[in-house]
Coordinates of C-alpha atoms in Angstrom, one line a residue:
M1 CA 14.6 10.5 39.4
A2 CA 15.3 13.6 37.0
D3 CA 14.2 13.6 33.4
M4 CA 16.4 12.0 30.9
R5 CA 18.2 15.0 28.8
L6 CA 17.4 13.3 25.5
A7 CA 13.6 12.0 26.2
K8 CA 13.5 10.7 22.7
R9 CA 15.7 8.7 23.3
E10 CA 14.1 7.1 26.9
V11 CA 12.8 3.5 26.6
R12 CA 9.4 3.3 28.4
E13 CA 7.3 0.7 26.8
A14 CA 7.6 -2.8 29.1
S15 CA 7.8 -5.1 26.1
E16 CA 11.1 -3.0 24.7
L17 CA 12.6 -2.7 28.2
R18 CA 12.3 -6.4 28.6
A19 CA 14.0 -6.8 25.2
I20 CA 16.8 -5.0 26.2
V21 CA 17.2 -7.1 29.2
D22 CA 17.1 -10.0 27.5
S23 CA 19.2 -9.1 24.9
C24 CA 22.2 -8.0 27.5
Q25 CA 24.7 -10.9 28.5
T26 CA 26.3 -8.9 31.2
V27 CA 25.2 -6.5 34.0
R28 CA 28.1 -4.4 35.6
I29 CA 27.1 -3.7 39.1
G30 CA 28.4 -0.6 41.0
A31 CA 29.0 -1.0 44.6
V32 CA 31.3 0.7 47.3
D33 CA 33.5 -0.7 50.0
E34 CA 36.3 0.3 52.4
E35 CA 38.3 0.9 49.6
G36 CA 35.8 3.2 47.7
M37 CA 33.6 2.7 44.9
F38 CA 34.2 -0.2 42.0
I39 CA 32.2 -1.7 38.9
V40 CA 32.1 -5.3 38.4
P41 CA 30.7 -7.1 35.2
M42 CA 28.6 -10.3 35.8
S43 CA 26.4 -12.6 33.7
F44 CA 22.9 -12.9 35.2
G45 CA 19.2 -14.4 34.8
Y46 CA 16.6 -12.4 35.7
D47 CA 12.6 -12.6 36.4
W48 CA 10.4 -9.8 35.1
E49 CA 6.8 -9.4 36.2
L50 CA 4.4 -6.7 36.0
D51 CA 2.6 -4.9 38.7
E52 CA -1.1 -4.2 38.6
S53 CA -0.5 -0.9 36.9
G54 CA 1.6 -2.4 34.3
T55 CA 5.1 -1.2 35.9
P56 CA 7.8 -3.5 35.3
R57 CA 9.5 -5.3 38.2
L58 CA 13.0 -6.4 37.5
T59 CA 14.8 -8.7 40.0
L60 CA 18.2 -10.3 38.6
W61 CA 20.1 -13.4 40.2
L62 CA 23.7 -13.3 39.8
H63 CA 26.6 -15.9 41.1
S64 CA 30.3 -15.7 42.2
A65 CA 32.7 -17.4 44.3
G66 CA 32.3 -17.0 48.0
E67 CA 35.5 -14.8 48.4
G68 CA 37.2 -11.8 47.4
R69 CA 36.0 -7.9 46.9
K70 CA 32.9 -8.2 45.4
A71 CA 31.6 -11.3 47.7
A72 CA 32.8 -9.2 50.5
A73 CA 31.0 -5.8 49.7
F74 CA 28.1 -7.7 48.3
G75 CA 27.6 -9.3 51.7
T76 CA 28.5 -6.5 54.3
N77 CA 24.8 -6.2 55.7
G78 CA 24.0 -9.8 55.7
S79 CA 20.4 -10.4 54.8
A80 CA 19.7 -6.7 54.9
G81 CA 21.5 -6.4 51.7
V82 CA 23.8 -3.5 50.2
D83 CA 22.2 -0.9 47.7
V84 CA 24.1 -1.0 44.4
A85 CA 23.7 0.7 40.9
I86 CA 23.2 -1.8 37.6
E87 CA 24.3 -1.0 34.3
M88 CA 23.8 -3.2 30.9
D89 CA 23.7 -2.4 26.9
C90 CA 23.2 -3.7 23.7
E91 CA 25.7 -2.6 21.4
D92 CA 24.0 -2.2 17.8
G93 CA 26.8 -1.2 15.9
V94 CA 28.5 2.4 14.6
I95 CA 26.5 5.3 12.9
T96 CA 28.3 7.2 10.3
G97 CA 27.9 10.5 9.5
P98 CA 29.5 13.0 7.2
Y99 CA 32.6 14.3 9.5
A100 CA 34.1 12.8 12.3
C101 CA 31.9 14.5 15.2
S102 CA 29.0 13.1 13.9
Y103 CA 29.8 9.3 14.3
S104 CA 28.5 8.0 17.2
F105 CA 27.3 4.8 18.2
A106 CA 23.8 2.9 18.2
Y107 CA 23.0 1.1 21.6
R108 CA 20.3 -0.1 24.1
S109 CA 20.5 0.0 27.5
I110 CA 19.2 0.0 30.9
M111 CA 20.4 1.8 34.4
G112 CA 18.9 1.5 37.5
T113 CA 19.6 1.1 41.2
G114 CA 18.4 -1.7 43.3
R115 CA 19.6 -3.4 46.4
I116 CA 21.7 -7.1 46.6
Y117 CA 21.0 -9.9 48.9
P118 CA 23.1 -13.1 49.5
I119 CA 20.9 -16.1 48.9
A120 CA 21.3 -18.6 51.7
S121 CA 18.9 -21.2 51.2
G122 CA 19.6 -24.0 49.1
E123 CA 16.4 -24.2 47.2
D124 CA 16.5 -20.6 46.5
K125 CA 20.3 -20.7 45.2
V126 CA 18.7 -23.6 42.6
Y127 CA 16.3 -21.5 41.7
G128 CA 18.6 -18.4 41.0
L129 CA 21.4 -20.7 39.2
T130 CA 18.4 -22.0 37.2
R131 CA 17.3 -18.4 36.0
I132 CA 21.0 -17.6 35.4
M133 CA 21.4 -20.5 33.1
E134 CA 18.1 -20.0 31.5
H135 CA 19.3 -16.8 30.4
M136 CA 23.0 -17.2 29.3
A137 CA 22.1 -20.8 27.8
H138 CA 18.6 -21.4 27.0
G139 CA 17.5 -24.9 26.8
A140 CA 21.0 -25.9 27.9
P141 CA 21.2 -28.7 30.7
Q142 CA 20.9 -27.5 34.1
A143 CA 22.2 -30.3 36.4
L144 CA 24.2 -28.9 39.1
G145 CA 27.3 -31.2 40.2
P146 CA 28.4 -32.1 43.4
G147 CA 29.1 -29.6 45.7
V148 CA 28.1 -26.4 43.6
L149 CA 25.8 -25.0 46.0
D150 CA 28.4 -24.9 49.0
R151 CA 31.0 -23.6 47.0
T152 CA 28.8 -20.9 45.1
A153 CA 27.4 -17.4 46.3
V154 CA 24.3 -16.6 44.8
W155 CA 23.0 -13.0 44.7
R156 CA 19.7 -11.6 43.8
I157 CA 19.2 -7.8 43.2
D158 CA 15.8 -6.3 43.9
V159 CA 16.2 -3.5 41.3
A160 CA 14.2 -0.5 42.5
R161 CA 14.2 1.9 40.1
F162 CA 15.6 1.6 36.5
T163 CA 15.3 3.2 32.9
G164 CA 15.7 2.2 29.4
K165 CA 17.7 4.5 26.9
Q166 CA 18.4 3.8 22.9
R167 CA 20.2 5.2 20.1
Q168 CA 19.5 3.8 16.4
P169 CA 20.4 5.2 13.1
K170 CA 17.7 6.7 11.3
A171 CA 16.1 4.5 8.9

């Protein structure tokens, strides 16, 4: 992967990267189908682990209806998965300046690539939906209503590579 142009904005610490993921409520998934490229925003849950070298491993969990463009594209290769891009960001306000072009936006973001897989097992679907609820509404009831597993598609993205970036106002 190419070096980040503004290296001073790159987030490298695993704890800071995790804080960004934890603060974001929406992930945007970029994919390709027969109509071309598209991006779809989705709620998500996640698993975060550090490997033996301290490198973060990120897994995202998503859910949707089982029909439509997104579901068709994500399920194209079945259990072999489909390549996707991810983006998530946290808006941290406007950075002001003495003239128009010196204004900017404070943010923290994650960008990466991975592979999305449809989840077929009921047990794995429950796990994914639990991860989503834990992230979206920590402590909320997680009981699933009748028929939920049958009518809900659950997806897992194994994020292969990702970077973090931030721009914050000067103190």
